[in-house]
Each structure stands twice: as structure tokens, then as C-alpha cells.
Tab-separated table of C-alpha atoms in Angstrom:
chain	number	residue	atom	x	y	z
A	1	MET	CA	31.643	40.534	55.756
A	2	ALA	CA	28.709	42.784	55.687
A	3	PHE	CA	26.635	43.094	52.373
A	4	ASP	CA	23.735	45.465	51.800
A	5	LYS	CA	20.447	43.270	51.056
A	6	ASP	CA	20.458	44.464	47.604
A	7	THR	CA	23.962	43.295	46.828
A	8	VAL	CA	24.015	41.517	43.557
A	9	PHE	CA	26.289	38.701	43.394
A	10	PRO	CA	28.637	37.827	41.936
A	11	ARG	CA	30.110	40.900	43.300
A	12	LEU	CA	33.792	42.114	42.301
A	13	TYR	CA	36.111	43.730	44.145
A	14	HIS	CA	38.044	45.789	41.734
A	15	LEU	CA	41.348	47.624	42.171
A	16	GLU	CA	41.792	50.230	39.742
A	17	SER	CA	45.082	49.867	37.689
A	18	SER	CA	45.343	46.081	38.246
A	19	SER	CA	44.793	42.785	36.953
A	20	SER	CA	41.318	42.625	37.862
A	21	LEU	CA	40.432	44.619	34.674
A	22	ARG	CA	40.392	40.997	32.854
A	23	VAL	CA	37.781	39.787	35.506
A	24	LEU	CA	35.643	42.785	34.723
A	25	TRP	CA	36.110	42.235	31.014
A	26	ALA	CA	34.873	38.842	31.504
A	27	LEU	CA	31.810	39.730	33.471
A	28	GLU	CA	30.878	42.213	30.779
A	29	GLU	CA	31.199	39.574	28.245
A	30	LEU	CA	28.970	37.197	30.423
A	31	ASN	CA	26.500	40.260	31.006
A	32	GLU	CA	26.258	40.890	27.191
A	33	THR	CA	25.965	37.306	25.969
A	34	LYS	CA	24.363	35.591	28.813
A	35	GLY	CA	22.455	38.368	30.555
A	36	LEU	CA	24.654	37.571	33.984
A	37	GLU	CA	24.150	40.474	36.574
A	38	TYR	CA	27.024	41.388	38.798
A	39	SER	CA	27.935	44.174	41.072
A	40	ILE	CA	31.072	45.699	41.387
A	41	LYS	CA	33.086	47.610	44.406
A	42	LYS	CA	35.692	49.776	42.872
A	43	ILE	CA	38.733	50.379	45.046
A	44	PRO	CA	41.109	53.338	44.242
A	45	ARG	CA	44.905	52.301	43.832
A	46	SER	CA	46.867	53.424	46.767
A	47	MET	CA	50.243	52.388	48.705
A	48	ASN	CA	48.004	50.316	50.819
A	49	ALA	CA	49.022	46.856	50.333
A	50	TYR	CA	45.729	45.055	51.297
A	51	PRO	CA	42.848	46.777	50.069
A	52	THR	CA	40.273	44.087	50.155
A	53	LYS	CA	40.799	42.150	53.546
A	54	GLU	CA	37.033	42.781	54.038
A	55	ALA	CA	36.215	40.372	51.414
A	56	HIS	CA	39.069	37.744	51.607
A	57	PRO	CA	42.209	37.280	53.816
A	58	THR	CA	44.411	37.790	51.079
A	59	GLY	CA	43.505	41.261	50.575
A	60	LYS	CA	44.639	41.061	46.999
A	61	ALA	CA	42.095	42.230	44.248
A	62	PRO	CA	40.584	40.774	42.268
A	63	ILE	CA	38.084	39.290	44.575
A	64	LEU	CA	34.958	37.705	43.242
A	65	CYS	CA	31.974	37.040	46.158
A	66	ILE	CA	29.840	34.579	44.764
A	67	GLY	CA	27.506	34.607	47.857
A	68	PRO	CA	27.248	36.485	51.458
A	69	LYS	CA	29.308	33.691	53.417
A	70	PRO	CA	33.185	34.209	53.790
A	71	GLU	CA	33.816	30.833	52.055
A	72	GLU	CA	32.442	32.017	48.881
A	73	ALA	CA	34.739	34.746	47.900
A	74	LEU	CA	37.240	33.620	45.476
A	75	ALA	CA	40.907	34.913	44.724
A	76	GLU	CA	43.378	34.975	42.059
A	77	ALA	CA	42.632	36.325	38.527
A	78	GLY	CA	43.240	32.950	36.897
A	79	HIS	CA	41.016	31.008	39.108
A	80	ILE	CA	38.043	33.428	38.959
A	81	LEU	CA	38.259	33.352	35.190
A	82	ALA	CA	38.060	29.632	35.321
A	83	TYR	CA	35.261	29.567	37.582
A	84	LEU	CA	33.247	32.070	35.508
A	85	ALA	CA	34.080	29.947	32.379
A	86	ASN	CA	32.727	26.818	34.187
A	87	THR	CA	29.732	28.296	35.736
A	88	TYR	CA	28.229	30.950	33.519
A	89	ALA	CA	30.085	30.953	30.081
A	90	GLU	CA	28.114	27.498	28.844
A	91	GLY	CA	31.055	26.709	26.576
A	92	MET	CA	31.546	30.258	25.162
A	93	TRP	CA	34.966	30.577	25.713
A	94	ALA	CA	35.852	26.548	25.163
A	95	PRO	CA	38.564	26.129	22.845
A	96	ASP	CA	38.034	23.543	20.011
A	97	LYS	CA	39.348	20.175	20.636
A	98	GLU	CA	42.374	20.415	18.664
A	99	ASP	CA	43.227	24.034	20.591
A	100	GLN	CA	42.495	22.431	24.231
A	101	ASP	CA	46.421	22.100	24.930
A	102	ARG	CA	47.236	25.377	23.205
A	103	ASP	CA	44.706	27.077	25.470
A	104	ALA	CA	45.992	25.574	28.534
A	105	PHE	CA	49.462	26.277	27.799
A	106	PHE	CA	49.004	30.000	27.086
A	107	GLU	CA	46.936	30.403	30.175
A	108	ARG	CA	49.922	29.342	32.263
A	109	PHE	CA	52.370	30.938	30.117
A	110	ALA	CA	50.978	34.146	30.398
A	111	ASN	CA	50.454	33.994	34.214
A	112	ALA	CA	54.194	32.625	34.677
A	113	SER	CA	56.526	33.341	32.042
A	114	VAL	CA	55.346	36.558	30.717
A	115	LEU	CA	53.909	38.136	33.907
A	116	HIS	CA	56.958	37.047	35.877
A	117	LYS	CA	59.156	39.102	33.822
A	118	THR	CA	56.741	42.153	33.426
A	119	ASP	CA	56.472	42.203	37.467
A	120	ALA	CA	60.367	41.790	38.000
A	121	LEU	CA	60.647	44.996	35.681
A	122	LEU	CA	57.971	46.790	37.644
A	123	ILE	CA	59.658	46.042	40.983
A	124	LEU	CA	62.964	47.370	39.592
A	125	GLU	CA	61.501	50.469	38.067
A	126	VAL	CA	58.489	51.624	40.044
A	127	PRO	CA	60.462	52.762	43.036
A	128	ALA	CA	62.357	55.465	40.507
A	129	GLN	CA	58.886	56.872	40.149
A	130	VAL	CA	57.641	56.891	43.985
A	131	TYR	CA	60.909	57.495	46.037
A	132	PRO	CA	62.612	61.021	46.160
A	133	LEU	CA	64.442	61.756	42.897
A	134	PHE	CA	67.801	61.156	44.211
A	135	LEU	CA	67.114	57.781	45.770
A	136	GLY	CA	64.845	56.351	42.922
A	137	TYR	CA	67.086	57.029	40.362
A	138	LEU	CA	70.316	55.563	42.145
A	139	GLY	CA	68.270	52.426	42.737
A	140	TYR	CA	67.350	52.415	38.786
A	141	PHE	CA	70.750	52.880	37.872
A	142	TRP	CA	71.958	50.247	40.288
A	143	TYR	CA	69.591	47.520	38.981
A	144	LEU	CA	69.962	48.583	35.236
A	145	PRO	CA	71.912	45.259	34.198
A	146	MET	CA	69.020	43.418	35.512
A	147	ILE	CA	65.997	45.764	33.989
A	148	ARG	CA	68.285	45.322	30.495
A	149	ARG	CA	68.131	41.685	30.985
A	150	PHE	CA	64.423	41.249	31.890
A	151	LYS	CA	63.475	43.326	28.709
A	152	SER	CA	65.878	41.160	26.779
A	153	ASP	CA	63.922	38.023	28.034
A	154	LEU	CA	60.334	39.839	27.270
A	155	LYS	CA	61.374	40.218	23.571
A	156	THR	CA	61.998	36.611	23.585
A	157	LEU	CA	58.709	35.724	24.913
A	158	TYR	CA	57.014	38.171	22.911
A	159	GLN	CA	58.586	36.402	19.537
A	160	PHE	CA	57.335	33.231	20.795
A	161	MET	CA	53.859	34.639	21.360
A	162	GLU	CA	54.018	36.553	17.767
A	163	ASP	CA	54.985	33.271	15.915
A	164	SER	CA	52.008	31.270	17.879
A	165	LEU	CA	49.485	33.749	16.149
A	166	SER	CA	48.148	33.163	12.414
A	167	ASP	CA	45.139	33.939	10.277
A	168	GLU	CA	43.835	30.375	11.233
A	169	LYS	CA	44.448	30.719	14.988
A	170	PRO	CA	44.303	34.476	15.793
A	171	TRP	CA	43.768	34.082	19.493
A	172	PHE	CA	45.715	32.347	22.083
A	173	ALA	CA	43.020	30.184	22.519
A	174	GLY	CA	43.175	29.007	18.894
A	175	LYS	CA	40.395	29.943	16.182
A	176	ARG	CA	38.413	31.933	18.871
A	177	ARG	CA	38.922	33.741	21.984
A	178	GLY	CA	39.142	31.958	25.347
A	179	LEU	CA	40.649	31.867	28.876
A	180	ALA	CA	44.082	32.077	27.375
A	181	ASP	CA	43.373	35.590	25.965
A	182	PHE	CA	41.644	37.005	28.956
A	183	ASN	CA	44.928	35.640	31.331
A	184	ALA	CA	47.394	37.118	28.585
A	185	ILE	CA	45.684	40.567	28.640
A	186	TRP	CA	47.152	42.041	31.719
A	187	ALA	CA	50.816	41.262	31.074
A	188	MET	CA	50.424	42.609	27.598
A	189	ASP	CA	48.570	45.821	29.159
A	190	ILE	CA	51.746	46.509	31.196
A	191	GLY	CA	54.039	45.869	28.548
A	192	SER	CA	52.514	48.089	26.063
A	193	GLN	CA	51.912	51.167	28.500
A	194	ARG	CA	55.464	50.845	29.989
A	195	GLY	CA	57.047	50.542	26.593
A	196	TYR	CA	58.159	47.110	27.047
A	197	PHE	CA	56.524	46.053	24.047
A	198	ASP	CA	57.227	47.272	20.717
A	199	GLY	CA	54.166	46.813	18.402
A	200	LYS	CA	56.216	47.481	15.193
A	201	ALA	CA	58.612	44.698	15.857
A	202	PHE	CA	55.451	42.287	16.672
A	203	PRO	CA	52.827	43.108	14.324
A	204	LYS	CA	50.601	40.309	14.898
A	205	LEU	CA	50.921	40.301	18.546
A	206	GLN	CA	50.181	43.900	18.355
A	207	ASN	CA	47.107	42.995	16.190
A	208	TRP	CA	45.830	40.970	18.995
A	209	LEU	CA	46.232	43.576	21.552
A	210	ASP	CA	44.064	45.870	19.262
A	211	ARG	CA	41.447	43.742	18.573
A	212	VAL	CA	41.289	42.851	22.500
A	213	HIS	CA	41.161	46.638	23.241
A	214	ALA	CA	38.377	47.226	20.481
A	215	LEU	CA	36.007	44.694	22.212
A	216	PRO	CA	32.652	46.377	23.017
A	217	ALA	CA	32.926	44.316	26.517
A	218	TYR	CA	36.896	45.335	27.074
A	219	GLN	CA	35.728	49.086	26.481
A	220	ARG	CA	32.918	48.909	28.890
A	221	ALA	CA	35.304	47.233	31.421
A	222	LEU	CA	37.610	50.165	31.075
A	223	GLU	CA	34.855	52.646	31.619
A	224	LYS	CA	32.988	50.668	34.423
A	225	GLY	CA	36.796	49.895	36.265
A	226	GLY	CA	37.997	53.566	36.601
A	227	LYS	CA	41.533	54.829	36.482
A	228	PHE	CA	43.797	52.229	33.981
A	229	ASN	CA	47.070	53.525	34.201
A	230	VAL	CA	50.024	51.085	34.540
A	231	LYS	CA	52.711	53.562	33.401
A	232	SER	CA	52.679	55.738	36.671
A	233	PHE	CA	49.778	54.314	38.710
């Protein structure tokens, strides 16, 4: 891969309206608190399946290049977030000892259980948005029983998340924000924008989402990351 001689590392390959926003949020927090400089290559979302193959063989954003060599490109948002925490955060996102298992669990829960159901709904619903009217809605109604089942499953997961938050532990990482929260935001943003998540039914979870959205680093990530629309893409 070719980089300009003035490229700043780490360098994030960021796809608009994608999970790489959570990595951009983390980079902004590190820039604010640790002075970490980084660069970004913003990629408009399109129907191209692999927009970042120049950076990594998977071609799937986010990609974080930590140096000019091909082997210095990191893939997968969860892996990148862990790298940033271990390399730059200096314990800033480390949970208290009593919350270590909680943080580790919710990292995996967010990227497996919650995101799995959310992605399944996207796969079933998005064709109705992009295919001709008749074909799109024919497919939607064909899959409607599955759509209803996945939405019901998500409500169960949201209730579990709701019950896990409290005044004492308002973050999924516990008493303070951590990797579990960075990992959880993508599935929650999809659920919120697409109407899978009803904040009135889950007020503590809605409060968590509002607090993340109000963070200056998250706001800067939105501004720098470009379009973020997971309702219609």
C-alpha cells in the first residue's frame, strides 16, 4: 500500500455509516486526553463490498494502519479498540478490578448477541430499501415472521442490558466508561435509528445512549466521520 510521506500514523480507514465510527470515537478520546495524533481516510458508503482492500486483504472497514508496512494494518473494530486501549490509553479505559469480568463480558455480548440479531434484521430489511418496489417488499413480507422473531429477541437482550445498568454502575464497563461501551455503541446506534430500540421502554439504556452521544469526543467523531445514517444508508 502507498502512503504519502507526510501520513500520520495511526491512520484510520473509515467507512461512512459503519461500525468504524466507534474506533473514530476512541481515537478522538485519545487525542483529547493523551494528545494522540492520527490521520483518517474517509470512504463514502456505496454498494462496493470491499472498499478498503488497498489497506488490508479483508477490505472491510475499519482498518487501522499503525505503520507503512502491510503487516502493520489492523482489522476488526473490537481488535482495534483493544489495541488502542493497550497501546495508548494508559489504563484510561481499564475497569476497576471488581468490574473486569463485567467489562469483558459486555465486550463480547455487544459484538455477538446484540450485533448478531441487529445484523440479521438489517440483512432481512435492507433489500426492501434498495430493490425495486415490488421485489423489495415481496421479500420483506416473505421474511416478516423472522423479522418479528429477531425484534422480539432484541427486546430480551435490551432488557438484560437495562437491568445491568445502575446509578453505581452506569456504564457497561462498570463505574466508568470502558471498552464494553465502545463496543456496544454500534449495535445500539443501529437499533435506535432503525426503530428496533424503544428508549421509553428501557430508560436506563436510553440514558446510557444519550450520555454517549453527548460526549465531546463522540460529537467530534460524528463531525469528522461524515455521513452517519444507518436507517437508509
